[in-house]
Short mmCIF file of N, CA and C in Angstrom, two decimals:
data_model
loop_
_atom_site.label_atom_id
_atom_site.label_comp_id
_atom_site.label_asym_id
_atom_site.label_seq_id
_atom_site.Cartn_x
_atom_site.Cartn_y
_atom_site.Cartn_z
N MET A 1 127.02 154.10 84.71
CA MET A 1 126.67 153.07 83.76
C MET A 1 125.52 152.24 84.35
N THR A 2 124.49 152.02 83.55
CA THR A 2 123.37 151.21 84.00
C THR A 2 123.35 149.90 83.24
N THR A 3 122.92 148.88 83.92
CA THR A 3 122.81 147.57 83.31
C THR A 3 121.34 147.22 83.18
N THR A 4 120.95 146.83 81.99
CA THR A 4 119.58 146.43 81.77
C THR A 4 119.53 144.92 81.66
N ILE A 5 118.66 144.33 82.45
CA ILE A 5 118.50 142.88 82.40
C ILE A 5 117.20 142.60 81.66
N THR A 6 117.31 141.85 80.59
CA THR A 6 116.10 141.49 79.86
C THR A 6 115.72 140.07 80.21
N THR A 7 114.46 139.89 80.42
CA THR A 7 113.93 138.58 80.75
C THR A 7 113.02 138.15 79.62
N THR A 8 113.19 136.95 79.18
CA THR A 8 112.34 136.42 78.12
C THR A 8 110.96 136.10 78.68
N THR A 9 109.94 136.54 77.97
CA THR A 9 108.57 136.17 78.30
C THR A 9 108.08 135.21 77.23
N TYR A 10 107.66 134.05 77.65
CA TYR A 10 107.09 133.06 76.74
C TYR A 10 105.58 133.21 76.76
N TRP A 11 104.93 132.89 75.63
CA TRP A 11 103.48 132.98 75.58
C TRP A 11 102.91 131.92 74.67
N THR A 12 101.66 131.62 74.94
CA THR A 12 100.87 130.74 74.07
C THR A 12 99.41 131.10 74.27
N GLU A 13 98.59 130.63 73.37
CA GLU A 13 97.15 130.78 73.50
C GLU A 13 96.53 129.40 73.42
N THR A 14 95.42 129.23 74.12
CA THR A 14 94.70 127.97 74.09
C THR A 14 93.21 128.26 74.18
N ASP A 15 92.43 127.40 73.56
CA ASP A 15 90.98 127.57 73.61
C ASP A 15 90.43 126.98 74.89
N SER A 16 89.31 127.53 75.36
CA SER A 16 88.64 127.02 76.55
C SER A 16 87.15 127.31 76.42
N PRO A 17 86.34 126.72 77.26
CA PRO A 17 84.90 127.00 77.24
C PRO A 17 84.55 128.46 77.58
N VAL A 18 85.50 129.22 78.12
CA VAL A 18 85.23 130.63 78.42
C VAL A 18 85.98 131.56 77.46
N GLY A 19 86.42 131.01 76.34
CA GLY A 19 87.10 131.80 75.33
C GLY A 19 88.58 131.49 75.25
N ARG A 20 89.23 132.19 74.35
CA ARG A 20 90.66 132.00 74.14
C ARG A 20 91.42 132.51 75.36
N LEU A 21 92.40 131.76 75.80
CA LEU A 21 93.21 132.13 76.96
C LEU A 21 94.62 132.45 76.49
N LEU A 22 95.17 133.55 76.98
CA LEU A 22 96.56 133.93 76.72
C LEU A 22 97.34 133.64 77.99
N LEU A 23 98.34 132.78 77.87
CA LEU A 23 99.19 132.44 79.02
C LEU A 23 100.59 132.98 78.78
N THR A 24 101.21 133.50 79.84
CA THR A 24 102.60 133.93 79.77
C THR A 24 103.39 133.26 80.89
N ALA A 25 104.68 133.11 80.64
CA ALA A 25 105.57 132.51 81.64
C ALA A 25 106.95 133.12 81.51
N GLY A 26 107.68 133.05 82.59
CA GLY A 26 109.07 133.50 82.59
C GLY A 26 109.99 132.37 82.16
N PRO A 27 111.29 132.65 82.09
CA PRO A 27 112.25 131.65 81.64
C PRO A 27 112.28 130.39 82.52
N ASP A 28 111.87 130.52 83.78
CA ASP A 28 111.86 129.37 84.68
C ASP A 28 110.61 128.51 84.53
N GLY A 29 109.69 128.94 83.64
CA GLY A 29 108.47 128.17 83.41
C GLY A 29 107.31 128.55 84.32
N ALA A 30 107.55 129.40 85.33
CA ALA A 30 106.46 129.82 86.21
C ALA A 30 105.50 130.71 85.43
N LEU A 31 104.21 130.44 85.58
CA LEU A 31 103.21 131.24 84.89
C LEU A 31 103.13 132.63 85.49
N THR A 32 103.11 133.63 84.64
CA THR A 32 103.06 135.01 85.11
C THR A 32 101.71 135.66 84.82
N SER A 33 100.94 135.11 83.88
CA SER A 33 99.60 135.63 83.65
C SER A 33 98.76 134.64 82.87
N LEU A 34 97.45 134.76 83.08
CA LEU A 34 96.44 134.09 82.26
C LEU A 34 95.36 135.14 82.03
N SER A 35 95.19 135.54 80.78
CA SER A 35 94.25 136.59 80.42
C SER A 35 93.24 136.08 79.41
N VAL A 36 92.10 136.77 79.37
CA VAL A 36 91.05 136.47 78.39
C VAL A 36 90.83 137.72 77.53
N PRO A 37 90.32 137.55 76.30
CA PRO A 37 90.07 138.72 75.46
C PRO A 37 89.11 139.69 76.14
N GLY A 38 89.41 140.96 76.04
CA GLY A 38 88.55 141.98 76.61
C GLY A 38 88.70 142.15 78.11
N GLN A 39 89.63 141.45 78.70
CA GLN A 39 89.82 141.53 80.16
C GLN A 39 90.30 142.90 80.57
N LYS A 40 89.67 143.44 81.58
CA LYS A 40 90.12 144.71 82.15
C LYS A 40 91.52 144.50 82.73
N GLY A 41 92.49 145.23 82.22
CA GLY A 41 93.86 145.10 82.70
C GLY A 41 94.57 143.86 82.21
N GLY A 42 93.99 143.14 81.26
CA GLY A 42 94.59 141.91 80.75
C GLY A 42 95.82 142.20 79.89
N ARG A 43 96.60 141.18 79.70
CA ARG A 43 97.82 141.32 78.90
C ARG A 43 97.52 141.07 77.44
N SER A 44 98.40 141.57 76.60
CA SER A 44 98.37 141.26 75.18
C SER A 44 99.82 141.03 74.75
N VAL A 45 99.97 140.27 73.69
CA VAL A 45 101.30 139.88 73.23
C VAL A 45 102.12 141.12 72.89
N GLN A 46 103.35 141.15 73.36
CA GLN A 46 104.26 142.28 73.15
C GLN A 46 105.41 141.88 72.23
N ASP A 47 105.99 142.88 71.57
CA ASP A 47 107.19 142.63 70.77
C ASP A 47 108.27 142.05 71.67
N GLY A 48 108.99 141.09 71.16
CA GLY A 48 110.07 140.49 71.92
C GLY A 48 109.67 139.26 72.72
N TRP A 49 108.37 139.05 72.88
CA TRP A 49 107.94 137.82 73.56
C TRP A 49 108.18 136.64 72.63
N ARG A 50 108.41 135.49 73.22
CA ARG A 50 108.69 134.28 72.43
C ARG A 50 107.48 133.35 72.46
N HIS A 51 106.92 133.08 71.28
CA HIS A 51 105.78 132.16 71.17
C HIS A 51 106.32 130.74 71.23
N ASP A 52 105.92 130.01 72.26
CA ASP A 52 106.41 128.64 72.47
C ASP A 52 105.43 127.93 73.39
N ALA A 53 104.77 126.90 72.89
CA ALA A 53 103.79 126.17 73.70
C ALA A 53 104.46 125.25 74.73
N GLY A 54 105.73 124.96 74.54
CA GLY A 54 106.44 124.03 75.41
C GLY A 54 106.30 124.27 76.90
N PRO A 55 106.55 125.50 77.38
CA PRO A 55 106.47 125.75 78.82
C PRO A 55 105.05 125.64 79.40
N PHE A 56 104.04 125.47 78.54
CA PHE A 56 102.66 125.52 78.99
C PHE A 56 101.93 124.18 78.95
N ARG A 57 102.65 123.12 78.65
CA ARG A 57 101.97 121.82 78.51
C ARG A 57 101.21 121.42 79.78
N ALA A 58 101.83 121.54 80.92
CA ALA A 58 101.16 121.16 82.18
C ALA A 58 99.96 122.08 82.44
N ALA A 59 100.11 123.37 82.16
CA ALA A 59 99.00 124.30 82.37
C ALA A 59 97.84 123.94 81.45
N GLU A 60 98.12 123.65 80.19
CA GLU A 60 97.05 123.30 79.26
C GLU A 60 96.35 122.01 79.67
N GLU A 61 97.12 121.02 80.13
CA GLU A 61 96.53 119.76 80.59
C GLU A 61 95.64 120.00 81.82
N GLN A 62 96.14 120.78 82.77
CA GLN A 62 95.35 121.02 83.99
C GLN A 62 94.12 121.88 83.70
N LEU A 63 94.24 122.87 82.82
CA LEU A 63 93.07 123.67 82.45
C LEU A 63 92.01 122.80 81.78
N ALA A 64 92.44 121.91 80.87
CA ALA A 64 91.48 121.01 80.21
C ALA A 64 90.78 120.13 81.23
N ALA A 65 91.53 119.60 82.20
CA ALA A 65 90.93 118.76 83.24
C ALA A 65 89.98 119.57 84.12
N TYR A 66 90.34 120.81 84.42
CA TYR A 66 89.48 121.70 85.21
C TYR A 66 88.16 121.92 84.48
N PHE A 67 88.23 122.28 83.20
CA PHE A 67 87.01 122.56 82.44
C PHE A 67 86.18 121.30 82.20
N ALA A 68 86.81 120.14 82.28
CA ALA A 68 86.08 118.87 82.16
C ALA A 68 85.48 118.44 83.50
N GLY A 69 85.72 119.21 84.56
CA GLY A 69 85.20 118.88 85.88
C GLY A 69 86.00 117.80 86.59
N GLU A 70 87.23 117.56 86.14
CA GLU A 70 88.07 116.49 86.69
C GLU A 70 89.18 117.00 87.61
N LEU A 71 89.38 118.31 87.69
CA LEU A 71 90.46 118.88 88.50
C LEU A 71 89.89 120.00 89.36
N THR A 72 90.19 119.96 90.64
CA THR A 72 89.67 120.98 91.55
C THR A 72 90.76 121.88 92.12
N GLU A 73 92.01 121.55 91.89
CA GLU A 73 93.10 122.37 92.41
C GLU A 73 94.27 122.34 91.43
N PHE A 74 94.70 123.52 91.01
CA PHE A 74 95.83 123.61 90.09
C PHE A 74 97.13 123.43 90.86
N ARG A 75 98.04 122.71 90.26
CA ARG A 75 99.37 122.51 90.84
C ARG A 75 100.40 122.95 89.79
N LEU A 76 100.56 124.25 89.72
CA LEU A 76 101.43 124.85 88.72
C LEU A 76 102.30 125.91 89.40
N PRO A 77 103.51 126.11 88.89
CA PRO A 77 104.32 127.21 89.44
C PRO A 77 103.75 128.54 88.95
N LEU A 78 103.43 129.42 89.89
CA LEU A 78 102.87 130.73 89.57
C LEU A 78 103.80 131.81 90.10
N ARG A 79 103.95 132.88 89.33
CA ARG A 79 104.74 134.01 89.81
C ARG A 79 104.10 135.30 89.33
N ALA A 80 103.32 135.88 90.19
CA ALA A 80 102.70 137.17 89.89
C ALA A 80 103.38 138.21 90.76
N GLU A 81 103.74 139.32 90.15
CA GLU A 81 104.43 140.36 90.90
C GLU A 81 103.46 141.48 91.22
N GLY A 82 103.45 141.86 92.47
CA GLY A 82 102.60 142.95 92.92
C GLY A 82 103.14 143.50 94.22
N THR A 83 102.42 144.46 94.76
CA THR A 83 102.82 145.02 96.05
C THR A 83 102.67 143.95 97.13
N THR A 84 103.25 144.19 98.26
CA THR A 84 103.12 143.25 99.38
C THR A 84 101.65 143.04 99.72
N PHE A 85 100.87 144.12 99.70
CA PHE A 85 99.43 144.03 100.00
C PHE A 85 98.74 143.14 98.97
N ARG A 86 98.98 143.38 97.68
CA ARG A 86 98.34 142.56 96.65
C ARG A 86 98.73 141.09 96.79
N GLU A 87 99.98 140.83 97.07
CA GLU A 87 100.42 139.44 97.21
C GLU A 87 99.73 138.76 98.40
N ARG A 88 99.49 139.50 99.48
CA ARG A 88 98.74 138.93 100.61
C ARG A 88 97.32 138.60 100.21
N VAL A 89 96.69 139.50 99.44
CA VAL A 89 95.33 139.25 98.96
C VAL A 89 95.33 138.03 98.03
N TRP A 90 96.29 137.95 97.12
CA TRP A 90 96.34 136.83 96.18
C TRP A 90 96.57 135.51 96.91
N ASP A 91 97.39 135.53 97.95
CA ASP A 91 97.59 134.31 98.76
C ASP A 91 96.27 133.89 99.40
N ALA A 92 95.48 134.85 99.87
CA ALA A 92 94.18 134.54 100.46
C ALA A 92 93.24 133.96 99.41
N LEU A 93 93.31 134.44 98.18
CA LEU A 93 92.50 133.88 97.10
C LEU A 93 92.84 132.41 96.88
N ASP A 94 94.13 132.11 96.92
CA ASP A 94 94.57 130.72 96.70
C ASP A 94 93.98 129.76 97.73
N ALA A 95 93.58 130.28 98.88
CA ALA A 95 93.04 129.43 99.94
C ALA A 95 91.53 129.19 99.81
N VAL A 96 90.87 129.84 98.85
CA VAL A 96 89.42 129.65 98.68
C VAL A 96 89.23 128.35 97.88
N PRO A 97 88.61 127.34 98.47
CA PRO A 97 88.53 126.04 97.80
C PRO A 97 87.55 126.02 96.62
N TYR A 98 87.79 125.08 95.74
CA TYR A 98 86.92 124.80 94.60
C TYR A 98 85.50 124.60 95.10
N GLY A 99 84.55 125.19 94.38
CA GLY A 99 83.15 125.01 94.73
C GLY A 99 82.65 125.89 95.85
N ALA A 100 83.52 126.75 96.39
CA ALA A 100 83.14 127.65 97.48
C ALA A 100 83.23 129.09 96.99
N THR A 101 82.57 129.96 97.72
CA THR A 101 82.72 131.39 97.45
C THR A 101 83.06 132.08 98.77
N THR A 102 83.56 133.28 98.63
CA THR A 102 83.88 134.12 99.78
C THR A 102 83.53 135.54 99.39
N THR A 103 83.64 136.45 100.32
CA THR A 103 83.34 137.85 100.04
C THR A 103 84.60 138.69 100.15
N TYR A 104 84.51 139.90 99.63
CA TYR A 104 85.63 140.84 99.73
C TYR A 104 85.95 141.10 101.20
N GLY A 105 84.90 141.25 102.02
CA GLY A 105 85.10 141.48 103.45
C GLY A 105 85.79 140.31 104.13
N GLU A 106 85.44 139.09 103.74
CA GLU A 106 86.09 137.91 104.33
C GLU A 106 87.56 137.84 103.93
N ILE A 107 87.87 138.21 102.69
CA ILE A 107 89.28 138.23 102.27
C ILE A 107 90.03 139.29 103.08
N ALA A 108 89.43 140.46 103.26
CA ALA A 108 90.06 141.52 104.06
C ALA A 108 90.34 141.02 105.47
N ALA A 109 89.36 140.33 106.07
CA ALA A 109 89.54 139.81 107.43
C ALA A 109 90.65 138.76 107.47
N ARG A 110 90.73 137.90 106.45
CA ARG A 110 91.77 136.86 106.42
C ARG A 110 93.17 137.43 106.42
N ILE A 111 93.34 138.58 105.78
CA ILE A 111 94.69 139.16 105.71
C ILE A 111 94.92 140.20 106.81
N GLY A 112 93.92 140.37 107.68
CA GLY A 112 94.07 141.30 108.79
C GLY A 112 93.90 142.75 108.39
N ALA A 113 93.22 143.00 107.28
CA ALA A 113 92.99 144.37 106.83
C ALA A 113 91.75 144.93 107.54
N SER A 114 91.72 146.23 107.69
CA SER A 114 90.59 146.88 108.35
C SER A 114 89.37 146.88 107.44
N ARG A 115 88.22 147.11 108.01
CA ARG A 115 86.97 147.15 107.24
C ARG A 115 87.04 148.17 106.09
N PRO A 116 87.60 149.38 106.34
CA PRO A 116 87.69 150.34 105.23
C PRO A 116 88.62 149.88 104.10
N ALA A 117 89.45 148.87 104.35
CA ALA A 117 90.38 148.38 103.33
C ALA A 117 89.70 147.47 102.31
N VAL A 118 88.40 147.21 102.47
CA VAL A 118 87.71 146.30 101.55
C VAL A 118 87.83 146.79 100.11
N ARG A 119 87.77 148.10 99.89
CA ARG A 119 87.92 148.62 98.53
C ARG A 119 89.30 148.30 97.96
N ALA A 120 90.33 148.43 98.79
CA ALA A 120 91.69 148.11 98.35
C ALA A 120 91.81 146.62 98.06
N VAL A 121 91.13 145.79 98.86
CA VAL A 121 91.11 144.35 98.61
C VAL A 121 90.48 144.09 97.24
N GLY A 122 89.37 144.77 96.96
CA GLY A 122 88.72 144.63 95.66
C GLY A 122 89.64 145.03 94.52
N GLY A 123 90.41 146.09 94.72
CA GLY A 123 91.38 146.52 93.70
C GLY A 123 92.45 145.48 93.48
N ALA A 124 92.94 144.88 94.55
CA ALA A 124 93.96 143.84 94.42
C ALA A 124 93.41 142.61 93.72
N ILE A 125 92.18 142.25 94.05
CA ILE A 125 91.55 141.09 93.39
C ILE A 125 91.37 141.40 91.91
N GLY A 126 90.94 142.61 91.58
CA GLY A 126 90.76 143.00 90.19
C GLY A 126 92.06 143.04 89.41
N ALA A 127 93.18 143.19 90.10
CA ALA A 127 94.49 143.24 89.45
C ALA A 127 95.14 141.86 89.34
N ASN A 128 94.45 140.82 89.77
CA ASN A 128 94.98 139.46 89.70
C ASN A 128 95.35 139.12 88.26
N PRO A 129 96.62 138.86 87.98
CA PRO A 129 97.02 138.56 86.60
C PRO A 129 96.82 137.10 86.19
N LEU A 130 96.36 136.27 87.11
CA LEU A 130 96.26 134.83 86.85
C LEU A 130 94.81 134.36 86.96
N LEU A 131 93.95 134.89 86.08
CA LEU A 131 92.54 134.49 86.12
C LEU A 131 92.42 132.97 86.09
N ILE A 132 91.40 132.47 86.68
CA ILE A 132 91.07 131.04 86.76
C ILE A 132 92.05 130.30 87.66
N LEU A 133 93.36 130.42 87.39
CA LEU A 133 94.37 129.72 88.18
C LEU A 133 94.39 130.22 89.62
N ARG A 134 94.27 131.51 89.80
CA ARG A 134 94.14 132.12 91.12
C ARG A 134 92.68 132.56 91.18
N PRO A 135 91.86 131.87 91.97
CA PRO A 135 90.40 131.92 91.81
C PRO A 135 89.69 133.19 92.29
N CYS A 136 89.98 134.30 91.65
CA CYS A 136 89.28 135.54 92.00
C CYS A 136 87.80 135.47 91.63
N HIS A 137 87.44 134.53 90.74
CA HIS A 137 86.02 134.38 90.38
C HIS A 137 85.19 133.87 91.56
N ARG A 138 85.83 133.36 92.59
CA ARG A 138 85.11 132.83 93.76
C ARG A 138 84.75 133.92 94.77
N VAL A 139 85.12 135.16 94.50
CA VAL A 139 84.81 136.26 95.41
C VAL A 139 83.54 136.95 94.92
N ILE A 140 82.57 137.04 95.83
CA ILE A 140 81.26 137.61 95.50
C ILE A 140 80.94 138.75 96.46
N GLY A 141 79.88 139.49 96.15
CA GLY A 141 79.46 140.58 97.03
C GLY A 141 78.91 140.05 98.34
N ALA A 142 78.92 140.90 99.37
CA ALA A 142 78.43 140.52 100.69
C ALA A 142 76.96 140.08 100.64
N ASP A 143 76.20 140.60 99.65
CA ASP A 143 74.80 140.24 99.51
C ASP A 143 74.59 139.01 98.62
N GLY A 144 75.69 138.37 98.24
CA GLY A 144 75.60 137.18 97.40
C GLY A 144 75.60 137.47 95.91
N SER A 145 75.69 138.75 95.54
CA SER A 145 75.67 139.10 94.12
C SER A 145 77.02 138.79 93.46
N LEU A 146 76.95 138.48 92.19
CA LEU A 146 78.17 138.20 91.42
C LEU A 146 78.67 139.53 90.86
N THR A 147 79.57 140.14 91.58
CA THR A 147 80.07 141.45 91.20
C THR A 147 81.52 141.36 90.79
N GLY A 148 81.94 142.34 90.05
CA GLY A 148 83.34 142.56 89.75
C GLY A 148 84.17 141.37 89.35
N TYR A 149 84.39 141.21 88.06
CA TYR A 149 85.32 140.19 87.57
C TYR A 149 85.98 140.76 86.33
N ALA A 150 87.30 140.86 86.36
CA ALA A 150 88.03 141.46 85.25
C ALA A 150 87.76 140.75 83.93
N GLY A 151 87.42 139.47 83.98
CA GLY A 151 87.14 138.69 82.78
C GLY A 151 85.69 138.79 82.33
N GLY A 152 84.88 139.54 83.06
CA GLY A 152 83.47 139.72 82.71
C GLY A 152 82.56 138.82 83.54
N LEU A 153 81.38 139.32 83.85
CA LEU A 153 80.46 138.57 84.72
C LEU A 153 79.96 137.28 84.07
N GLU A 154 79.84 137.25 82.76
CA GLU A 154 79.41 136.01 82.10
C GLU A 154 80.42 134.90 82.34
N ARG A 155 81.71 135.21 82.23
CA ARG A 155 82.75 134.20 82.50
C ARG A 155 82.74 133.80 83.97
N LYS A 156 82.59 134.77 84.86
CA LYS A 156 82.56 134.47 86.29
C LYS A 156 81.42 133.50 86.59
N THR A 157 80.25 133.80 86.03
CA THR A 157 79.09 132.92 86.23
C THR A 157 79.38 131.52 85.71
N ARG A 158 79.96 131.41 84.52
CA ARG A 158 80.25 130.09 83.94
C ARG A 158 81.23 129.31 84.80
N LEU A 159 82.24 129.98 85.35
CA LEU A 159 83.22 129.30 86.21
C LEU A 159 82.57 128.82 87.50
N LEU A 160 81.75 129.66 88.11
CA LEU A 160 81.09 129.27 89.36
C LEU A 160 80.06 128.16 89.14
N VAL A 161 79.37 128.18 88.01
CA VAL A 161 78.44 127.09 87.68
C VAL A 161 79.22 125.80 87.48
N LEU A 162 80.34 125.87 86.74
CA LEU A 162 81.19 124.70 86.52
C LEU A 162 81.61 124.08 87.86
N GLU A 163 81.95 124.92 88.82
CA GLU A 163 82.42 124.44 90.12
C GLU A 163 81.27 124.05 91.06
N GLY A 164 80.04 124.32 90.64
CA GLY A 164 78.90 124.00 91.48
C GLY A 164 78.69 124.98 92.62
N ALA A 165 79.34 126.14 92.54
CA ALA A 165 79.23 127.13 93.61
C ALA A 165 77.95 127.95 93.51
N VAL A 166 77.38 128.04 92.31
CA VAL A 166 76.10 128.72 92.11
C VAL A 166 75.28 127.86 91.15
N PRO A 167 73.97 127.91 91.28
CA PRO A 167 73.14 127.14 90.35
C PRO A 167 73.22 127.73 88.95
N SER A 168 73.01 126.88 87.97
CA SER A 168 73.00 127.33 86.59
C SER A 168 71.84 128.28 86.39
N ARG A 169 72.14 129.42 85.80
CA ARG A 169 71.09 130.41 85.51
C ARG A 169 71.56 131.24 84.32
N PRO A 170 70.62 131.90 83.69
CA PRO A 170 71.03 132.71 82.53
C PRO A 170 72.02 133.78 82.95
N ALA A 171 72.92 134.09 82.03
CA ALA A 171 73.91 135.14 82.29
C ALA A 171 73.19 136.48 82.35
N PRO A 172 73.72 137.40 83.13
CA PRO A 172 73.09 138.72 83.20
C PRO A 172 73.14 139.40 81.84
N PRO A 173 72.15 140.23 81.54
CA PRO A 173 72.18 140.92 80.27
C PRO A 173 73.33 141.91 80.22
N PRO A 174 73.84 142.18 79.02
CA PRO A 174 74.95 143.15 78.93
C PRO A 174 74.48 144.52 79.37
N ALA A 175 75.39 145.28 79.92
CA ALA A 175 75.07 146.64 80.36
C ALA A 175 74.71 147.49 79.16
N THR A 176 73.74 148.33 79.32
CA THR A 176 73.35 149.21 78.24
C THR A 176 74.07 150.54 78.40
N PRO A 177 74.57 151.09 77.30
CA PRO A 177 75.28 152.37 77.39
C PRO A 177 74.33 153.48 77.84
N ARG A 178 74.87 154.40 78.58
CA ARG A 178 74.05 155.53 79.06
C ARG A 178 74.31 156.75 78.23
#
């Protein structure tokens, strides 16, 4: 006999300067994801999820303050599930301060990963389910280029400009199909 445990997932959507945000949380109120439309690997509302803005009031207030330039550090309960390696990478992301950037290689070094593990670090950063809240947008290429962001490079640029980490400049042109 098997026992199935169902966990309620709460969700809400909120507008932001970088587009509509989809937030999810578990029954304890800890945020489990923040996704944007078109996000690579982003979440979408599933059958059985409960639409309820109640668990997200603090997140919405802090996001509004962040986008207004009034908040530099989120203080919200977060619960993202991943492998031990991914969780180590995500913890290292949490340590990158507002207005700063780091590289994939620096994140690898922080967690004690070998140089060849930089690709795996990039994969873990790309799998971050908590965009904006867990600042994967602060990770840039070793040459200073704005590479790889599941939410799109235009959003990454807007977030880094908001934080003062990069000067305001036009967004890169969209990739042309080959």
